[in-house]
Tab-separated table of C-alpha atoms and ligand atoms in Angstrom:
chain	number	residue	atom	x	y	z
A	287	MET	CA	-43.648	-20.999	-8.427
A	288	ILE	CA	-44.233	-17.232	-8.693
A	289	PRO	CA	-48.044	-16.532	-8.146
A	290	SER	CA	-49.997	-14.820	-10.965
A	291	PRO	CA	-51.498	-11.335	-10.239
A	292	SER	CA	-55.105	-10.958	-10.867
A	293	THR	CA	-54.495	-9.609	-14.438
A	294	GLU	CA	-50.948	-10.128	-15.641
A	295	LEU	CA	-49.089	-7.589	-17.596
A	296	LEU	CA	-47.087	-9.673	-20.232
A	297	ALA	CA	-44.380	-7.491	-22.004
A	298	PRO	CA	-41.995	-8.276	-24.950
A	299	ALA	CA	-38.339	-8.217	-24.784
A	300	GLY	CA	-36.139	-8.501	-27.804
A	301	SER	CA	-32.960	-8.042	-25.748
A	302	LEU	CA	-31.582	-8.427	-22.148
A	303	GLU	CA	-31.546	-4.773	-21.943
A	304	LYS	CA	-35.122	-4.214	-22.869
A	305	LEU	CA	-36.240	-7.176	-20.731
A	306	LYS	CA	-34.667	-5.123	-17.549
A	307	THR	CA	-36.351	-2.044	-18.763
A	308	ALA	CA	-39.858	-3.856	-19.088
A	309	ILE	CA	-39.406	-5.349	-15.467
A	310	HIS	CA	-38.339	-1.967	-14.235
A	311	TYR	CA	-41.475	-0.446	-15.428
A	312	GLY	CA	-43.784	-3.085	-14.032
A	313	ALA	CA	-44.119	-6.117	-16.282
A	314	ASP	CA	-45.306	-9.123	-14.365
A	315	ALA	CA	-43.995	-11.458	-16.992
A	316	VAL	CA	-41.843	-10.995	-20.050
A	317	TYR	CA	-41.783	-13.197	-23.140
A	318	LEU	CA	-38.637	-13.507	-25.274
A	319	GLY	CA	-37.215	-15.535	-28.218
A	320	GLY	CA	-34.135	-17.634	-28.369
A	321	LYS	CA	-31.898	-17.468	-31.429
A	322	LYS	CA	-33.960	-20.432	-32.991
A	323	PHE	CA	-37.523	-21.586	-32.988
A	324	GLY	CA	-39.068	-18.220	-32.116
A	325	LEU	CA	-40.881	-15.852	-34.311
A	326	ARG	CA	-39.253	-12.261	-34.800
A	327	ALA	CA	-35.921	-13.565	-36.274
A	328	LYS	CA	-35.012	-9.930	-36.737
A	329	ALA	CA	-35.154	-9.098	-32.905
A	330	THR	CA	-31.715	-9.396	-31.178
A	331	ASN	CA	-33.002	-12.490	-29.404
A	332	PHE	CA	-31.288	-14.492	-26.506
A	333	GLU	CA	-28.467	-17.138	-26.484
A	334	ILE	CA	-29.193	-19.821	-23.905
A	335	ASP	CA	-26.698	-17.960	-21.370
A	336	GLU	CA	-28.776	-14.855	-21.713
A	337	ILE	CA	-32.002	-16.655	-21.225
A	338	ARG	CA	-30.399	-17.964	-17.912
A	339	GLU	CA	-29.418	-14.539	-16.928
A	340	ALA	CA	-32.907	-13.273	-17.812
A	341	VAL	CA	-34.518	-15.914	-15.570
A	342	LEU	CA	-32.226	-15.110	-12.588
A	343	PHE	CA	-32.838	-11.242	-13.148
A	344	ALA	CA	-36.673	-11.723	-13.566
A	345	HIS	CA	-37.201	-14.398	-10.696
A	346	ALA	CA	-35.371	-12.260	-8.119
A	347	ARG	CA	-37.900	-9.582	-8.933
A	348	ASN	CA	-40.949	-12.133	-8.750
A	349	VAL	CA	-41.368	-11.812	-12.685
A	350	ARG	CA	-41.928	-14.927	-14.977
A	351	ILE	CA	-40.151	-15.668	-18.268
A	352	PHE	CA	-41.881	-17.313	-21.196
A	353	VAL	CA	-39.966	-18.489	-24.323
A	354	THR	CA	-41.483	-18.519	-27.758
A	355	VAL	CA	-40.910	-21.647	-29.547
A	356	ASN	CA	-43.661	-20.755	-32.104
A	357	ILE	CA	-42.314	-21.177	-35.743
A	358	MET	CA	-44.318	-23.356	-38.160
A	359	ALA	CA	-41.664	-26.031	-38.028
A	360	HIS	CA	-40.639	-28.268	-41.012
A	361	ASN	CA	-39.025	-31.652	-40.514
A	362	ARG	CA	-35.563	-30.138	-40.884
A	363	ASP	CA	-36.423	-27.824	-37.834
A	364	LEU	CA	-37.094	-30.574	-35.457
A	365	ASP	CA	-33.700	-32.389	-34.806
A	366	ALA	CA	-32.314	-29.676	-32.742
A	367	LEU	CA	-35.507	-29.147	-30.766
A	368	PRO	CA	-35.280	-31.591	-27.992
A	369	ASP	CA	-31.824	-30.384	-26.890
A	370	TYR	CA	-32.939	-26.897	-26.975
A	371	LEU	CA	-36.081	-27.525	-24.917
A	372	LEU	CA	-33.999	-29.273	-22.198
A	373	SER	CA	-31.682	-26.428	-22.015
A	374	LEU	CA	-34.667	-23.953	-21.628
A	375	GLY	CA	-35.925	-26.312	-18.948
A	376	LEU	CA	-32.633	-26.412	-17.116
A	377	ALA	CA	-32.501	-22.558	-17.352
A	378	GLY	CA	-35.713	-22.394	-15.270
A	379	VAL	CA	-38.030	-20.702	-17.735
A	380	ASP	CA	-41.525	-20.545	-16.552
A	381	GLY	CA	-43.248	-21.665	-19.781
A	382	LEU	CA	-43.015	-22.277	-23.510
A	383	ILE	CA	-45.144	-20.363	-26.226
A	384	VAL	CA	-45.931	-22.872	-28.938
A	385	SER	CA	-48.243	-22.788	-32.055
A	386	ASP	CA	-47.197	-25.949	-33.960
A	387	PRO	CA	-48.728	-29.086	-32.879
A	388	GLY	CA	-45.563	-31.060	-33.666
A	389	ILE	CA	-43.470	-28.959	-31.503
A	390	PHE	CA	-46.047	-29.127	-28.884
A	391	ARG	CA	-45.857	-32.918	-29.005
A	392	ILE	CA	-42.128	-32.962	-28.811
A	393	ALA	CA	-42.244	-30.488	-25.674
A	394	ARG	CA	-44.787	-32.655	-23.842
A	395	ARG	CA	-42.423	-35.620	-24.197
A	396	THR	CA	-39.090	-33.709	-23.641
A	397	VAL	CA	-40.078	-31.317	-20.869
A	398	PRO	CA	-43.255	-32.657	-19.559
A	399	ASP	CA	-43.144	-30.350	-16.326
A	400	LEU	CA	-42.984	-27.111	-18.383
A	401	HIS	CA	-46.174	-24.994	-18.717
A	402	ILE	CA	-47.145	-24.706	-22.435
A	403	HIS	CA	-48.983	-21.680	-23.678
A	404	ILE	CA	-50.639	-21.656	-27.083
A	405	SER	CA	-49.557	-18.779	-29.241
A	406	THR	CA	-51.648	-16.390	-31.164
A	407	GLN	CA	-50.202	-18.058	-34.292
A	408	ALA	CA	-52.459	-21.088	-33.591
A	409	ASN	CA	-55.409	-18.867	-34.298
A	410	ILE	CA	-57.756	-19.972	-31.525
A	411	THR	CA	-61.100	-18.561	-32.346
A	412	ASN	CA	-63.598	-20.744	-30.502
A	413	SER	CA	-64.163	-22.549	-27.299
A	414	GLU	CA	-63.840	-25.946	-28.817
A	415	SER	CA	-60.308	-25.064	-30.122
A	416	ALA	CA	-59.200	-23.797	-26.699
A	417	LEU	CA	-60.633	-27.166	-24.991
A	418	PHE	CA	-58.770	-29.180	-27.609
A	419	TRP	CA	-55.511	-27.604	-26.354
A	420	GLN	CA	-56.681	-27.937	-22.668
A	421	ASP	CA	-57.129	-31.675	-23.302
A	422	MET	CA	-53.701	-31.849	-24.839
A	423	GLY	CA	-52.038	-30.415	-21.747
A	424	ALA	CA	-51.670	-26.679	-22.492
A	425	THR	CA	-52.273	-24.334	-19.493
A	426	ARG	CA	-52.719	-21.229	-21.285
A	427	VAL	CA	-54.122	-19.913	-24.656
A	428	ASN	CA	-53.463	-16.724	-26.381
A	429	LEU	CA	-56.658	-15.964	-28.281
A	430	ALA	CA	-56.720	-14.941	-31.889
A	431	ARG	CA	-56.548	-11.212	-32.380
A	432	GLU	CA	-59.626	-11.549	-34.530
A	433	LEU	CA	-62.071	-12.242	-31.703
A	434	SER	CA	-64.533	-9.865	-30.233
A	435	PHE	CA	-64.654	-9.204	-26.632
A	436	ALA	CA	-67.878	-11.109	-26.239
A	437	GLU	CA	-66.143	-14.300	-27.800
A	438	MET	CA	-63.212	-13.855	-25.474
A	439	VAL	CA	-65.543	-13.937	-22.484
A	440	GLU	CA	-67.328	-17.059	-23.923
A	441	VAL	CA	-64.021	-18.881	-24.323
A	442	ASN	CA	-62.934	-17.818	-20.851
A	443	ALA	CA	-66.100	-19.232	-19.160
A	444	ALA	CA	-65.906	-22.494	-21.130
A	445	THR	CA	-62.408	-23.552	-20.209
A	446	ASP	CA	-60.094	-23.981	-17.290
A	447	LEU	CA	-57.280	-22.414	-19.213
A	448	LYS	CA	-55.523	-19.149	-18.512
A	449	ILE	CA	-56.792	-16.639	-21.089
A	450	GLU	CA	-54.314	-14.307	-22.633
A	451	VAL	CA	-55.235	-11.559	-25.025
A	452	PHE	CA	-53.012	-9.078	-27.086
A	453	VAL	CA	-53.916	-5.574	-26.364
A	454	HIS	CA	-51.310	-3.416	-27.889
A	455	GLY	CA	-49.102	-3.455	-31.024
A	456	ALA	CA	-48.891	-4.220	-34.733
A	457	LEU	CA	-51.483	-6.221	-36.439
A	458	CYS	CA	-51.407	-8.238	-39.532
A	459	ILE	CA	-53.807	-7.934	-42.520
A	460	SER	CA	-53.828	-11.817	-42.484
A	461	TYR	CA	-54.756	-14.019	-39.558
A	462	SER	CA	-51.967	-13.220	-37.059
A	463	GLY	CA	-48.849	-13.669	-39.176
A	464	ARG	CA	-50.264	-16.708	-41.331
A	465	CYS	CA	-49.189	-14.826	-44.309
A	466	MET	CA	-46.852	-15.653	-47.181
A	467	LEU	CA	-46.551	-12.174	-48.665
A	468	SER	CA	-43.146	-11.567	-47.320
A	469	HIS	CA	-41.949	-15.095	-48.347
A	470	TYR	CA	-43.122	-14.514	-51.940
A	471	LEU	CA	-41.888	-10.903	-52.414
A	472	THR	CA	-38.595	-10.961	-50.316
A	473	GLY	CA	-37.824	-14.577	-49.634
A	474	ARG	CA	-38.262	-13.797	-45.892
A	475	ASP	CA	-40.721	-16.168	-44.223
A	476	ALA	CA	-43.224	-14.593	-41.761
A	477	ASN	CA	-43.846	-17.992	-40.421
A	478	LYS	CA	-40.331	-18.189	-39.322
A	479	GLY	CA	-40.167	-14.959	-37.711
A	480	ALA	CA	-38.542	-13.133	-40.627
A	481	CYS	CA	-41.324	-10.917	-41.980
A	482	ALA	CA	-40.088	-7.950	-44.039
A	483	HIS	CA	-43.614	-6.256	-43.764
A	484	PRO	CA	-44.408	-5.774	-47.434
A	485	CYS	CA	-47.837	-5.215	-46.463
A	486	ARG	CA	-46.648	-1.549	-45.335
A	487	TYR	CA	-44.950	-0.952	-48.701
A	488	ASN	CA	-46.005	1.802	-51.024
A	489	TYR	CA	-47.317	0.157	-54.157
A	490	ARG	CA	-47.811	1.610	-57.704
A	491	LEU	CA	-49.098	0.517	-61.043
A	492	GLU	CA	-46.855	-0.297	-64.012
A	493	GLU	CA	-47.955	-0.896	-67.628
A	494	GLU	CA	-45.875	-3.758	-69.089
A	495	LYS	CA	-44.963	-1.879	-72.264
A	496	ARG	CA	-43.601	1.072	-70.459
A	497	PRO	CA	-41.224	-0.289	-67.700
A	498	GLY	CA	-40.066	2.200	-65.280
A	499	GLU	CA	-43.131	4.350	-65.508
A	500	TYR	CA	-44.931	4.280	-62.603
A	501	PHE	CA	-48.646	5.210	-62.359
A	502	PRO	CA	-49.778	6.182	-58.991
A	503	VAL	CA	-52.857	4.571	-57.713
A	504	GLU	CA	-53.824	7.288	-55.158
A	505	GLU	CA	-55.433	6.942	-52.047
A	506	ASP	CA	-54.001	10.286	-51.196
A	507	ALA	CA	-51.072	12.376	-52.180
A	508	ARG	CA	-48.605	9.939	-50.478
A	509	GLY	CA	-49.654	6.911	-52.550
A	510	VAL	CA	-51.487	3.632	-51.665
A	511	TYR	CA	-50.950	1.247	-48.873
A	512	ILE	CA	-53.476	-1.327	-49.722
A	513	PHE	CA	-52.737	-3.882	-47.037
A	514	ASN	CA	-51.409	-1.621	-44.236
A	515	SER	CA	-53.127	-2.163	-40.870
A	516	LYS	CA	-53.418	0.159	-38.113
A	517	ASP	CA	-51.948	-0.737	-34.725
A	518	LEU	CA	-54.018	-2.448	-32.072
A	519	CYS	CA	-54.704	-0.419	-28.944
A	520	LEU	CA	-57.180	-1.649	-26.377
A	521	LEU	CA	-55.932	0.690	-23.560
A	522	ALA	CA	-59.459	2.210	-23.232
A	523	ARG	CA	-61.059	-1.266	-22.984
A	524	LEU	CA	-58.814	-2.480	-20.183
A	525	PRO	CA	-61.393	-1.968	-17.437
A	526	GLU	CA	-63.937	-4.381	-19.313
A	527	MET	CA	-61.230	-6.974	-19.657
A	528	VAL	CA	-60.033	-6.763	-16.046
A	529	LYS	CA	-63.652	-7.044	-14.885
A	530	ALA	CA	-64.250	-10.055	-17.128
A	531	GLY	CA	-61.298	-11.889	-15.526
A	532	ILE	CA	-58.888	-12.071	-18.658
A	533	ASP	CA	-55.856	-13.498	-16.955
A	534	SER	CA	-53.101	-11.761	-18.946
A	535	ILE	CA	-52.902	-8.793	-21.254
A	536	LYS	CA	-50.046	-9.148	-23.701
A	537	LEU	CA	-48.133	-6.425	-25.353
A	538	GLU	CA	-46.595	-6.892	-28.869
A	539	GLY	CA	-43.225	-5.480	-29.861
A	540	ARG	CA	-40.009	-7.563	-29.478
A	541	MET	CA	-38.521	-5.688	-32.491
A	542	LYS	CA	-39.294	-2.219	-31.307
A	543	GLY	CA	-36.691	0.062	-29.500
A	544	ILE	CA	-36.134	0.469	-25.909
A	545	TYR	CA	-38.110	3.625	-25.488
A	546	TYR	CA	-41.200	1.825	-26.947
A	547	ALA	CA	-40.612	-1.298	-24.828
A	548	GLY	CA	-40.294	0.774	-21.698
A	549	GLY	CA	-42.942	3.300	-22.556
A	550	ILE	CA	-45.615	0.690	-23.388
A	551	VAL	CA	-45.096	-1.175	-20.119
A	552	TRP	CA	-44.980	2.179	-18.129
A	553	ILE	CA	-48.454	3.153	-19.486
A	554	TYR	CA	-50.204	-0.221	-19.120
A	555	ARG	CA	-48.848	-0.872	-15.710
A	556	ALA	CA	-50.275	2.422	-14.466
A	557	ALA	CA	-53.614	1.722	-16.199
A	558	LEU	CA	-53.898	-1.627	-14.552
A	559	ASP	CA	-52.934	-0.309	-11.151
A	560	TYR	CA	-55.486	2.608	-11.531
A	561	ILE	CA	-58.296	0.011	-12.553
A	562	ASN	CA	-57.535	-2.287	-9.660
A	563	GLU	CA	-57.583	0.638	-7.246
A	564	GLN	CA	-60.988	1.988	-8.652
A	565	ILE	CA	-62.507	-1.490	-8.344
A	566	LYS	CA	-61.047	-1.823	-4.812
A	567	ALA	CA	-62.878	1.550	-4.081
A	568	GLY	CA	-66.055	0.213	-5.129
A	569	VAL	CA	-66.255	1.993	-8.565
A	570	VAL	CA	-68.325	-0.407	-10.722
A	571	ASP	CA	-67.258	0.840	-14.215
A	572	PRO	CA	-63.706	2.497	-13.961
A	573	VAL	CA	-62.833	4.782	-16.974
A	574	LEU	CA	-59.287	5.614	-17.526
A	575	PRO	CA	-58.450	9.417	-17.412
A	576	ASP	CA	-57.395	11.057	-20.655
A	577	VAL	CA	-53.799	11.217	-19.516
A	578	PHE	CA	-53.390	7.492	-20.477
A	579	MET	CA	-54.206	8.028	-24.037
A	580	THR	CA	-52.250	11.327	-24.302
A	581	GLU	CA	-49.194	9.193	-23.127
A	582	ILE	CA	-49.906	6.252	-25.687
A	583	MET	CA	-50.012	8.709	-28.481
A	584	LYS	CA	-46.407	9.988	-27.525
A	585	LEU	CA	-44.901	6.508	-28.233
A	586	GLY	CA	-45.652	6.546	-31.962
A	587	SER	CA	-48.048	4.458	-34.050
A	588	ARG	CA	-49.568	3.884	-37.449
A	589	GLY	CA	-52.940	5.003	-36.081
A	590	TYR	CA	-54.768	2.940	-33.560
A	591	SER	CA	-57.647	0.458	-33.922
A	592	GLU	CA	-59.618	-1.498	-31.351
A	593	ASN	CA	-59.715	-4.199	-34.162
A	594	PHE	CA	-62.445	-6.825	-33.666
A	595	PHE	CA	-63.134	-6.014	-30.019
A	596	ASP	CA	-66.722	-4.782	-30.783
A	597	GLY	CA	-67.154	-7.116	-33.583
A	598	SER	CA	-66.547	-6.817	-37.279
A	599	VAL	CA	-64.199	-4.122	-38.666
A	600	GLY	CA	-64.246	-2.192	-41.989
A	601	ALA	CA	-61.580	-0.609	-43.982
A	602	GLU	CA	-61.922	2.641	-42.263
A	603	ASN	CA	-61.024	0.897	-38.835
A	604	MET	CA	-57.940	-0.848	-40.094
A	605	LEU	CA	-56.243	0.816	-43.005
A	606	TYR	CA	-53.885	3.647	-42.659
A	607	THR	CA	-52.696	5.929	-45.484
A	608	GLY	CA	-48.972	5.806	-44.753
A	609	PRO	CA	-46.259	3.494	-43.653
A	610	LYS	CA	-44.632	5.772	-41.161
A	611	VAL	CA	-44.703	5.584	-37.530
A	612	THR	CA	-45.193	9.204	-36.221
A	613	GLN	CA	-43.185	9.562	-33.127
A	614	GLU	CA	-43.420	12.751	-31.086
A	615	TYR	CA	-40.701	11.805	-28.587
A	616	VAL	CA	-37.259	10.071	-28.911
A	617	PRO	CA	-35.272	8.248	-26.079
A	618	ALA	CA	-32.523	10.645	-24.768
A	619	ALA	CA	-30.825	8.118	-22.236
A	620	ILE	CA	-31.115	5.288	-19.964
A	621	ILE	CA	-30.289	5.379	-16.120
A	622	ARG	CA	-27.332	3.317	-15.551
A	623	LYS	CA	-26.337	3.990	-11.972
A	624	VAL	CA	-28.192	5.859	-9.564
A	625	GLY	CA	-26.173	8.220	-7.360
A	626	GLU	CA	-25.346	11.920	-6.944
A	627	PRO	CA	-24.773	12.724	-9.872
A	628	VAL	CA	-26.599	9.885	-11.703
A	629	ILE	CA	-24.765	7.951	-14.503
A	630	ILE	CA	-26.684	7.691	-17.853
A	631	GLU	CA	-26.103	5.987	-21.188
A	632	VAL	CA	-26.888	8.488	-23.908
A	633	ARG	CA	-29.235	7.448	-26.820
A	634	ASN	CA	-29.542	10.985	-28.453
A	635	VAL	CA	-27.218	13.886	-28.151
A	636	ILE	CA	-27.574	15.689	-24.914
A	637	ARG	CA	-26.174	19.245	-24.240
A	638	PRO	CA	-26.454	21.540	-21.163
A	639	GLY	CA	-29.625	23.517	-21.393
A	640	ASP	CA	-31.677	20.835	-22.948
A	641	GLU	CA	-35.203	20.275	-21.614
A	642	LEU	CA	-35.782	16.478	-21.102
A	643	GLU	CA	-38.394	14.261	-19.326
A	644	TYR	CA	-37.677	11.508	-16.866
A	645	MET	CA	-40.545	8.769	-17.127
A	646	ALA	CA	-40.802	7.929	-13.522
A	647	PRO	CA	-42.930	5.112	-12.235
A	648	GLY	CA	-46.621	5.742	-11.864
A	649	LEU	CA	-46.961	7.441	-15.165
A	650	GLU	CA	-45.189	10.495	-13.672
A	651	ASN	CA	-43.289	12.879	-16.273
A	652	ILE	CA	-40.608	14.845	-14.596
A	653	VAL	CA	-39.437	17.685	-16.724
A	654	PHE	CA	-36.016	18.955	-16.038
A	655	THR	CA	-33.202	21.097	-17.570
A	656	VAL	CA	-29.779	19.638	-18.163
A	657	ALA	CA	-27.396	21.795	-16.033
A	658	GLU	CA	-24.262	19.927	-16.973
A	659	VAL	CA	-22.870	16.839	-18.476
A	660	GLN	CA	-19.549	15.413	-17.460
A	661	SER	CA	-17.356	12.516	-18.538
A	662	LEU	CA	-17.153	9.720	-16.015
A	663	ASN	CA	-13.823	11.275	-14.832
A	664	GLY	CA	-15.534	14.564	-14.245
A	665	ASN	CA	-14.640	16.689	-17.299
A	666	PRO	CA	-17.319	18.989	-18.391
A	667	LEU	CA	-18.691	18.193	-21.933
A	668	GLU	CA	-20.327	20.503	-24.447
A	669	GLN	CA	-22.391	17.599	-25.649
A	670	ALA	CA	-22.757	13.937	-24.791
A	671	ASN	CA	-23.078	11.712	-27.714
A	672	PRO	CA	-25.098	8.369	-28.314
A	673	ASN	CA	-23.599	5.363	-26.382
A	674	MET	CA	-21.548	7.290	-24.132
A	675	GLU	CA	-21.802	6.918	-20.381
A	676	VAL	CA	-21.838	10.253	-18.770
A	677	LEU	CA	-22.561	12.031	-15.404
A	678	LEU	CA	-25.740	14.085	-15.530
A	679	PHE	CA	-26.500	17.101	-13.372
A	680	THR	CA	-30.104	18.492	-13.555
A	681	SER	CA	-32.085	21.612	-12.713
A	682	VAL	CA	-33.999	19.881	-10.024
A	683	ALA	CA	-33.248	17.040	-7.565
A	684	ILE	CA	-34.745	13.721	-9.062
A	685	ASP	CA	-35.394	10.310	-7.344
A	686	TRP	CA	-33.892	8.140	-10.214
A	687	HIS	CA	-34.379	4.463	-10.718
A	688	GLU	CA	-31.711	2.119	-12.537
A	689	HIS	CA	-32.985	1.141	-15.996
A	690	GLY	CA	-35.482	4.240	-16.079
A	691	LEU	CA	-35.785	6.206	-19.318
A	692	ILE	CA	-35.178	9.851	-20.204
A	693	ARG	CA	-36.847	11.104	-23.367
A	694	ARG	CA	-37.089	14.454	-25.305
A	695	VAL	CA	-39.591	15.959	-27.692
A	696	GLN	CA	-38.274	15.096	-31.255
A	697	ILE	CA	-36.834	18.020	-32.941
A	698	LYS	CA	-39.067	18.871	-35.945
A	699	LYS	CA	-37.042	19.507	-39.230
B	102	SF4	S1	-46.539	-9.124	-44.476
B	102	SF4	FE1	-47.789	-8.017	-43.212
B	102	SF4	S2	-49.656	-9.270	-42.991
B	102	SF4	FE2	-47.996	-10.566	-43.776
B	102	SF4	S3	-47.204	-11.451	-41.946
B	102	SF4	FE3	-45.998	-9.642	-42.376
B	102	SF4	S4	-46.837	-7.936	-41.161
B	102	SF4	FE4	-48.382	-9.793	-41.240
């Protein structure tokens, strides 16, 4: 059994590649979904062979793997469940993430030795609810995102369970995904992991006798986004959570790209390490330096909210006036093989003379200029295109790490 660190950093992985990136940047545990039974149906998700590979890769690096089995199941979903759970147990996963009591019951019968964590989709908002799951045999609960910090501390004190809290990522305008808007408008069920995010659409008014004539309902010149929530970001509140003994901080984003998957872990890893060092050095109330917020802004968001952390929220805390993620940086490449020169897989066109940044461990940005790019057989290239593997020569010597990311400032049109 891999021991838990004091505050676990739990990262999302929508694919094997993102899992390796998250582990490279310092995740203590990674959660992922199989092809069935997990929310986030649009994430690439894992076949059982890939889950086995993920477990081997993670365990070799002292990282745990948790698998989501958190759909709201109907009877027709249940027949195939026992075999699937058995295959997860044989693959060596460290725990299941469940919200449906029916799935919980089948899991307790089928794989009694596997840890079961209760998903945020179960909407645990009080100590009695957490104790209910403890009595049923769960070992960890992810608290509802609608709790204040004071309530998280109360639940933590009232139970022997591990307490997990979402600290970063997309929010729902409803209670954590318990929403039928997507099902009604697009036929895609959020409770089966297929949300089309219609809460982020731009809505207009149409008078029935004038079809096709749309009247703007203006919040601002861009339209109206009546249900659109900001993204959660509790980075600045991590010191309070670490001091309060929250066992695990969880990052959302299995459907996001590799730059986000790596970047978010990179920042939260460095933040946890900084806070732990400060506490060890005797600092009573550590405060994260500005660089952490500066970096988080580079990843792109719909605007950040601390949600219910300090209590109730109003429209000004939650609603953003546009659907777009603003992203200052884009991924340029992934380090595939460390050596002299390094081999990279290109994500956005790279040319000699480009200025790029290597996201080195410890929140270190190494800025460099591309001296030359060559094909793998040594031919100089005028440009390297997405998905190509090429040799990269740089203006300065860099201590590269496999699975590390290179990014560039997005070119503004
Ligand atoms: S439509 Fe919006 S509020 Fe509803 S589940 Fe999807 S993301 Fe959440």
